[in-house]
Amino acid sequence: MFKKPVLSLLILPALVAGAGAARADVITQWNFNSVVADGSTSTGSSDPSTGGGAALTLGGVTAAFASGAANGGSSDPATSDDTGWQTTGYAAQGLGDGQFGVQFNVSTVGHEAVSFSYDLRHSNTSARHERVQYSIDGLNFVDAAIFSGAAGDTWFNSRSVDLSGIAGVADNASFALRVVAAFAPGSSLYEASSPTGSYAGGTWRFDMVTVSGTPIAPVPEPETWAMMLAGLAALGSVGRRRLFSQG
Ligand SMILES: [Ca+2]
Ligand SMILES: [Ca+2]
C-alpha cells in the first residue's frame, strides 16, 4: 500500500538534481528583421524579436537598417527580408575611445550563467577593435572582452562572451551590455578594419544580438517538499489519500 509514495521519494531528488543541468535559454534576442516581412532589408525593427529589452546608441552614433545577408551575411536563419542594425556616426580618429557604440538593456531576472553573443559586420573604414562591456547597475560599465575585426565589408559572426563567473550578472533587472569602438590595444588611435584602409568612422552592422542564461532552479523549502509529496500522494487511490489525511 505504501509502495507508490516510497517510490516518489526516491524519484523526487533525481528530478531536482536534473533541473540543475538545464540548458541555456535565449532571454532576449534581436534579429532586427521587420516584424512582418516586407521584402525590404532597409526596413526592420530595433525591438527584441524574442523577450524584452531596449537597444540604444551611444555617443554620436545613429542607427538605421541594412541587409543582414549581404557580404557573406550574419547567422540569422531568415531566408528573406534579413535585416541588420546599421550604425554610423562613430568618433573621429583619436577621439572617443570606448564612448561610441551600442547598448542593450536586458533584465536577467530568473536566470544565471548569462552569456552574450552577436554578429557584427565591419565596414572597411570602421574601427577594427570592439570592446564588450557589461553593467550590473545600468550606469557603470566594465570591460569584459575585446574583439578584432581585421577585414572590411565582412561579417564576424557569433562573437561570444561568457559572463557566468561575474558576480551580480545573474538575476539582475538592471543588467546591460555595450559594444563600443576601441582604440587599438596599446595605442591612442583607431585601427581600420581593412588592413589596407584608413579609419574614418565607418559603419558597424549588428545582427542576432542574443543574451542567454539558465533558469535559476528554485531551492525547495521544507513546506514545498511537503506540498510536492502531498500532490504526488493525491495521485494515488482514494484509500491512500484517506490514509495520508489521517496521518
Ligand atoms: Ca524589412
Ligand atoms: Ca537579421
mmCIF file of C-alpha atoms and ligand atoms in Angstrom:
data_model
loop_
_atom_site.group_PDB
_atom_site.id
_atom_site.type_symbol
_atom_site.label_atom_id
_atom_site.label_comp_id
_atom_site.label_asym_id
_atom_site.label_seq_id
_atom_site.Cartn_x
_atom_site.Cartn_y
_atom_site.Cartn_z
ATOM 1 C CA MET A 1 0.000 0.000 0.000
ATOM 2 C CA PHE A 2 2.911 2.390 0.699
ATOM 3 C CA LYS A 3 4.809 1.326 -2.397
ATOM 4 C CA LYS A 4 3.927 4.345 -4.555
ATOM 5 C CA PRO A 5 4.793 7.115 -2.042
ATOM 6 C CA VAL A 6 8.130 5.436 -1.289
ATOM 7 C CA LEU A 7 8.981 5.314 -4.994
ATOM 8 C CA SER A 8 8.095 9.024 -5.305
ATOM 9 C CA LEU A 9 10.502 9.866 -2.516
ATOM 10 C CA LEU A 10 13.290 8.218 -4.498
ATOM 11 C CA ILE A 11 12.381 9.947 -7.773
ATOM 12 C CA LEU A 12 11.974 13.481 -6.399
ATOM 13 C CA PRO A 13 15.649 14.200 -5.579
ATOM 14 C CA ALA A 14 16.610 12.888 -9.022
ATOM 15 C CA LEU A 15 14.159 15.308 -10.678
ATOM 16 C CA VAL A 16 15.507 18.257 -8.664
ATOM 17 C CA ALA A 17 19.126 17.323 -9.469
ATOM 18 C CA GLY A 18 18.236 17.103 -13.178
ATOM 19 C CA ALA A 19 16.799 20.626 -13.120
ATOM 20 C CA GLY A 20 20.262 21.977 -12.181
ATOM 21 C CA ALA A 21 21.673 20.922 -15.552
ATOM 22 C CA ALA A 22 19.074 22.911 -17.534
ATOM 23 C CA ARG A 23 20.088 24.108 -20.980
ATOM 24 C CA ALA A 24 20.644 27.823 -21.566
ATOM 25 C CA ASP A 25 17.588 29.694 -22.808
ATOM 26 C CA VAL A 26 17.505 32.762 -25.011
ATOM 27 C CA ILE A 27 16.458 35.530 -22.618
ATOM 28 C CA THR A 28 16.345 38.243 -25.264
ATOM 29 C CA GLN A 29 17.298 38.338 -28.928
ATOM 30 C CA TRP A 30 17.276 40.960 -31.653
ATOM 31 C CA ASN A 31 17.211 39.791 -35.286
ATOM 32 C CA PHE A 32 16.335 43.337 -36.441
ATOM 33 C CA ASN A 33 14.025 41.956 -39.144
ATOM 34 C CA SER A 34 10.676 43.532 -39.901
ATOM 35 C CA VAL A 35 8.006 42.042 -37.637
ATOM 36 C CA VAL A 36 6.016 41.334 -40.800
ATOM 37 C CA ALA A 37 8.368 40.547 -43.693
ATOM 38 C CA ASP A 38 8.049 43.265 -46.334
ATOM 39 C CA GLY A 39 10.729 42.240 -48.825
ATOM 40 C CA SER A 40 12.934 45.229 -47.956
ATOM 41 C CA THR A 41 16.149 44.863 -45.939
ATOM 42 C CA SER A 42 16.277 48.623 -45.401
ATOM 43 C CA THR A 43 13.297 48.312 -43.071
ATOM 44 C CA GLY A 44 13.400 46.411 -39.800
ATOM 45 C CA SER A 45 12.785 46.618 -36.067
ATOM 46 C CA SER A 46 15.015 47.516 -33.122
ATOM 47 C CA ASP A 47 12.541 45.885 -30.715
ATOM 48 C CA PRO A 48 13.600 42.437 -29.465
ATOM 49 C CA SER A 49 12.421 39.561 -31.665
ATOM 50 C CA THR A 50 12.434 37.366 -28.536
ATOM 51 C CA GLY A 51 11.992 38.514 -24.931
ATOM 52 C CA GLY A 52 12.196 42.073 -23.619
ATOM 53 C CA GLY A 53 14.795 44.823 -23.569
ATOM 54 C CA ALA A 54 15.989 48.020 -25.207
ATOM 55 C CA ALA A 55 18.586 48.700 -27.917
ATOM 56 C CA LEU A 56 20.226 52.140 -27.651
ATOM 57 C CA THR A 57 23.005 54.022 -29.413
ATOM 58 C CA LEU A 58 25.895 55.796 -27.641
ATOM 59 C CA GLY A 59 27.935 58.911 -28.363
ATOM 60 C CA GLY A 60 27.102 60.369 -31.753
ATOM 61 C CA VAL A 61 26.064 57.027 -33.173
ATOM 62 C CA THR A 62 22.795 56.741 -35.075
ATOM 63 C CA ALA A 63 21.091 53.596 -36.318
ATOM 64 C CA ALA A 64 19.182 52.537 -39.411
ATOM 65 C CA PHE A 65 18.555 49.230 -41.164
ATOM 66 C CA ALA A 66 20.507 47.459 -43.901
ATOM 67 C CA SER A 67 20.920 43.955 -45.276
ATOM 68 C CA GLY A 68 21.845 41.171 -42.872
ATOM 69 C CA ALA A 69 22.546 38.873 -45.803
ATOM 70 C CA ALA A 70 24.976 40.878 -47.989
ATOM 71 C CA ASN A 71 28.767 40.391 -47.798
ATOM 72 C CA GLY A 72 28.562 36.819 -46.542
ATOM 73 C CA GLY A 73 25.733 37.571 -44.160
ATOM 74 C CA SER A 74 25.027 37.153 -40.477
ATOM 75 C CA SER A 75 23.992 33.909 -38.787
ATOM 76 C CA ASP A 76 20.315 34.916 -38.999
ATOM 77 C CA PRO A 77 18.445 31.855 -40.338
ATOM 78 C CA ALA A 78 15.896 34.091 -42.102
ATOM 79 C CA THR A 79 15.963 33.227 -45.794
ATOM 80 C CA SER A 80 14.487 36.535 -46.937
ATOM 81 C CA ASP A 81 13.999 40.051 -45.566
ATOM 82 C CA ASP A 82 17.020 39.565 -43.294
ATOM 83 C CA THR A 83 17.938 42.948 -41.829
ATOM 84 C CA GLY A 84 20.842 44.115 -39.690
ATOM 85 C CA TRP A 85 21.052 47.158 -37.408
ATOM 86 C CA GLN A 86 23.288 49.581 -39.271
ATOM 87 C CA THR A 87 25.148 52.062 -37.049
ATOM 88 C CA THR A 88 27.144 55.086 -38.129
ATOM 89 C CA GLY A 89 28.400 58.392 -36.670
ATOM 90 C CA TYR A 90 31.450 56.966 -34.894
ATOM 91 C CA ALA A 91 34.151 59.217 -33.442
ATOM 92 C CA ALA A 92 36.856 60.997 -35.403
ATOM 93 C CA GLN A 93 40.339 59.490 -35.282
ATOM 94 C CA GLY A 94 41.966 59.787 -31.846
ATOM 95 C CA LEU A 95 38.731 60.722 -30.031
ATOM 96 C CA GLY A 96 36.025 58.982 -28.002
ATOM 97 C CA ASP A 97 37.715 55.681 -27.165
ATOM 98 C CA GLY A 98 35.015 53.386 -25.740
ATOM 99 C CA GLN A 99 32.342 56.098 -25.945
ATOM 100 C CA PHE A 100 30.726 55.317 -29.299
ATOM 101 C CA GLY A 101 28.684 52.203 -29.968
ATOM 102 C CA VAL A 102 25.521 50.482 -28.847
ATOM 103 C CA GLN A 103 23.900 49.390 -25.603
ATOM 104 C CA PHE A 104 21.444 46.602 -24.849
ATOM 105 C CA ASN A 105 19.418 46.659 -21.625
ATOM 106 C CA VAL A 106 18.219 43.162 -20.726
ATOM 107 C CA SER A 107 16.873 42.013 -17.362
ATOM 108 C CA THR A 108 18.393 38.689 -16.297
ATOM 109 C CA VAL A 109 15.852 38.191 -13.516
ATOM 110 C CA GLY A 110 15.255 34.468 -13.040
ATOM 111 C CA HIS A 111 18.423 33.487 -14.925
ATOM 112 C CA GLU A 112 22.041 32.663 -14.116
ATOM 113 C CA ALA A 113 25.066 31.538 -16.201
ATOM 114 C CA VAL A 114 24.447 34.511 -18.500
ATOM 115 C CA SER A 115 26.198 34.792 -21.866
ATOM 116 C CA PHE A 116 26.143 37.348 -24.681
ATOM 117 C CA SER A 117 26.612 36.805 -28.397
ATOM 118 C CA TYR A 118 26.194 38.853 -31.559
ATOM 119 C CA ASP A 119 27.137 39.091 -35.224
ATOM 120 C CA LEU A 120 28.866 42.235 -36.480
ATOM 121 C CA ARG A 121 29.770 43.416 -39.948
ATOM 122 C CA HIS A 122 32.726 45.804 -40.051
ATOM 123 C CA SER A 123 32.943 48.255 -42.943
ATOM 124 C CA ASN A 124 36.379 48.982 -44.433
ATOM 125 C CA THR A 125 36.885 52.273 -42.584
ATOM 126 C CA SER A 126 35.274 51.240 -39.269
ATOM 127 C CA ALA A 127 37.110 50.616 -36.007
ATOM 128 C CA ARG A 128 38.789 47.212 -36.070
ATOM 129 C CA HIS A 129 38.550 46.742 -32.301
ATOM 130 C CA GLU A 130 35.268 46.334 -30.480
ATOM 131 C CA ARG A 131 35.100 46.223 -26.707
ATOM 132 C CA VAL A 132 32.248 44.395 -24.953
ATOM 133 C CA GLN A 133 31.261 45.862 -21.595
ATOM 134 C CA TYR A 134 28.662 44.893 -19.018
ATOM 135 C CA SER A 135 26.914 46.736 -16.212
ATOM 136 C CA ILE A 136 25.179 45.379 -13.131
ATOM 137 C CA ASP A 137 23.656 48.748 -12.171
ATOM 138 C CA GLY A 138 22.821 50.088 -15.636
ATOM 139 C CA LEU A 139 25.220 53.028 -15.114
ATOM 140 C CA ASN A 140 28.785 51.841 -14.652
ATOM 141 C CA PHE A 141 30.271 49.654 -17.364
ATOM 142 C CA VAL A 142 33.181 47.225 -17.050
ATOM 143 C CA ASP A 143 35.247 45.709 -19.871
ATOM 144 C CA ALA A 144 34.529 42.028 -20.451
ATOM 145 C CA ALA A 145 36.216 41.302 -23.815
ATOM 146 C CA ILE A 146 37.845 42.885 -26.841
ATOM 147 C CA PHE A 147 37.487 41.543 -30.383
ATOM 148 C CA SER A 148 39.331 42.341 -33.582
ATOM 149 C CA GLY A 149 37.571 42.557 -36.931
ATOM 150 C CA ALA A 150 40.595 42.601 -39.211
ATOM 151 C CA ALA A 151 38.738 42.725 -42.529
ATOM 152 C CA GLY A 152 36.420 45.224 -44.168
ATOM 153 C CA ASP A 153 32.975 44.511 -45.637
ATOM 154 C CA THR A 154 32.976 41.336 -43.575
ATOM 155 C CA TRP A 155 30.609 39.742 -41.059
ATOM 156 C CA PHE A 156 32.175 38.393 -37.875
ATOM 157 C CA ASN A 157 29.526 36.019 -36.589
ATOM 158 C CA SER A 158 28.829 34.554 -33.168
ATOM 159 C CA ARG A 159 31.041 36.816 -31.132
ATOM 160 C CA SER A 160 30.517 35.319 -27.693
ATOM 161 C CA VAL A 161 31.233 36.411 -24.127
ATOM 162 C CA ASP A 162 30.673 34.123 -21.131
ATOM 163 C CA LEU A 163 29.603 36.200 -18.125
ATOM 164 C CA SER A 164 28.662 33.266 -15.888
ATOM 165 C CA GLY A 165 31.510 33.809 -13.426
ATOM 166 C CA ILE A 166 30.829 37.504 -12.812
ATOM 167 C CA ALA A 167 29.127 38.479 -9.567
ATOM 168 C CA GLY A 168 25.900 40.420 -9.918
ATOM 169 C CA VAL A 169 25.153 39.481 -13.541
ATOM 170 C CA ALA A 170 22.622 36.780 -12.663
ATOM 171 C CA ASP A 171 19.047 37.620 -11.664
ATOM 172 C CA ASN A 172 19.533 41.360 -12.237
ATOM 173 C CA ALA A 173 16.870 43.752 -13.545
ATOM 174 C CA SER A 174 19.496 46.472 -14.194
ATOM 175 C CA PHE A 175 21.806 44.347 -16.346
ATOM 176 C CA ALA A 176 23.105 45.968 -19.538
ATOM 177 C CA LEU A 177 25.711 45.382 -22.228
ATOM 178 C CA ARG A 178 27.657 47.634 -24.553
ATOM 179 C CA VAL A 179 29.684 47.082 -27.701
ATOM 180 C CA VAL A 180 31.892 50.120 -28.248
ATOM 181 C CA ALA A 181 34.577 51.179 -30.727
ATOM 182 C CA ALA A 182 38.009 50.968 -29.125
ATOM 183 C CA PHE A 183 41.491 52.252 -29.894
ATOM 184 C CA ALA A 184 43.945 49.558 -30.945
ATOM 185 C CA PRO A 185 45.418 47.966 -27.801
ATOM 186 C CA GLY A 186 48.417 49.965 -26.600
ATOM 187 C CA SER A 187 47.565 52.846 -28.937
ATOM 188 C CA SER A 188 45.615 56.089 -28.802
ATOM 189 C CA LEU A 189 44.317 55.646 -32.348
ATOM 190 C CA TYR A 190 41.631 53.544 -34.013
ATOM 191 C CA GLU A 191 42.886 50.960 -36.458
ATOM 192 C CA ALA A 192 40.798 50.477 -39.617
ATOM 193 C CA SER A 193 39.087 47.147 -40.165
ATOM 194 C CA SER A 194 40.502 46.936 -43.691
ATOM 195 C CA PRO A 195 44.217 46.094 -43.473
ATOM 196 C CA THR A 196 44.808 48.428 -46.429
ATOM 197 C CA GLY A 197 42.402 51.206 -45.394
ATOM 198 C CA SER A 198 42.350 54.179 -43.044
ATOM 199 C CA TYR A 199 39.959 54.664 -40.158
ATOM 200 C CA ALA A 200 37.183 57.110 -40.984
ATOM 201 C CA GLY A 201 34.377 56.174 -38.583
ATOM 202 C CA GLY A 202 32.720 53.784 -40.993
ATOM 203 C CA THR A 203 29.770 51.591 -40.082
ATOM 204 C CA TRP A 204 29.115 48.625 -37.840
ATOM 205 C CA ARG A 205 26.084 46.446 -38.629
ATOM 206 C CA PHE A 206 24.715 44.203 -35.878
ATOM 207 C CA ASP A 207 22.530 41.120 -36.122
ATOM 208 C CA MET A 208 21.412 38.229 -33.883
ATOM 209 C CA VAL A 209 22.215 40.088 -30.679
ATOM 210 C CA THR A 210 21.462 37.482 -28.015
ATOM 211 C CA VAL A 211 21.509 37.316 -24.225
ATOM 212 C CA SER A 212 21.195 33.754 -22.926
ATOM 213 C CA GLY A 213 21.006 32.216 -19.466
ATOM 214 C CA THR A 214 19.999 29.204 -17.456
ATOM 215 C CA PRO A 215 16.757 29.412 -15.467
ATOM 216 C CA ILE A 216 17.529 29.606 -11.768
ATOM 217 C CA ALA A 217 16.234 26.398 -10.186
ATOM 218 C CA PRO A 218 14.227 27.219 -7.075
ATOM 219 C CA VAL A 219 15.573 25.643 -3.883
ATOM 220 C CA PRO A 220 12.561 23.837 -2.401
ATOM 221 C CA GLU A 221 11.635 24.877 1.136
ATOM 222 C CA PRO A 222 10.564 22.135 3.570
ATOM 223 C CA GLU A 223 6.974 23.324 3.086
ATOM 224 C CA THR A 224 7.390 22.950 -0.692
ATOM 225 C CA TRP A 225 8.669 19.402 -0.328
ATOM 226 C CA ALA A 226 5.653 18.612 1.813
ATOM 227 C CA MET A 227 3.325 20.115 -0.813
ATOM 228 C CA MET A 228 5.035 18.183 -3.621
ATOM 229 C CA LEU A 229 4.729 14.940 -1.687
ATOM 230 C CA ALA A 230 1.103 15.672 -0.875
ATOM 231 C CA GLY A 231 0.446 16.367 -4.560
ATOM 232 C CA LEU A 232 2.035 13.116 -5.622
ATOM 233 C CA ALA A 233 0.163 11.244 -2.938
ATOM 234 C CA ALA A 234 -3.084 12.795 -4.224
ATOM 235 C CA LEU A 235 -2.451 10.989 -7.499
ATOM 236 C CA GLY A 236 -2.863 7.703 -5.649
ATOM 237 C CA SER A 237 -6.027 5.872 -4.789
ATOM 238 C CA VAL A 238 -8.786 7.245 -2.613
ATOM 239 C CA GLY A 239 -7.798 4.707 0.008
ATOM 240 C CA ARG A 240 -4.219 6.024 0.159
ATOM 241 C CA ARG A 241 -5.368 9.628 0.377
ATOM 242 C CA ARG A 242 -7.587 8.740 3.317
ATOM 243 C CA LEU A 243 -4.608 7.125 4.988
ATOM 244 C CA PHE A 244 -2.459 10.276 4.469
ATOM 245 C CA SER A 245 -5.106 12.667 5.806
ATOM 246 C CA GLN A 246 -5.372 10.599 8.950
ATOM 247 C CA GLY A 247 -1.589 10.808 9.463
HETATM 248 CA CA CA B 1 12.123 44.586 -43.896
HETATM 249 CA CA CA B 2 18.552 39.895 -39.261
#
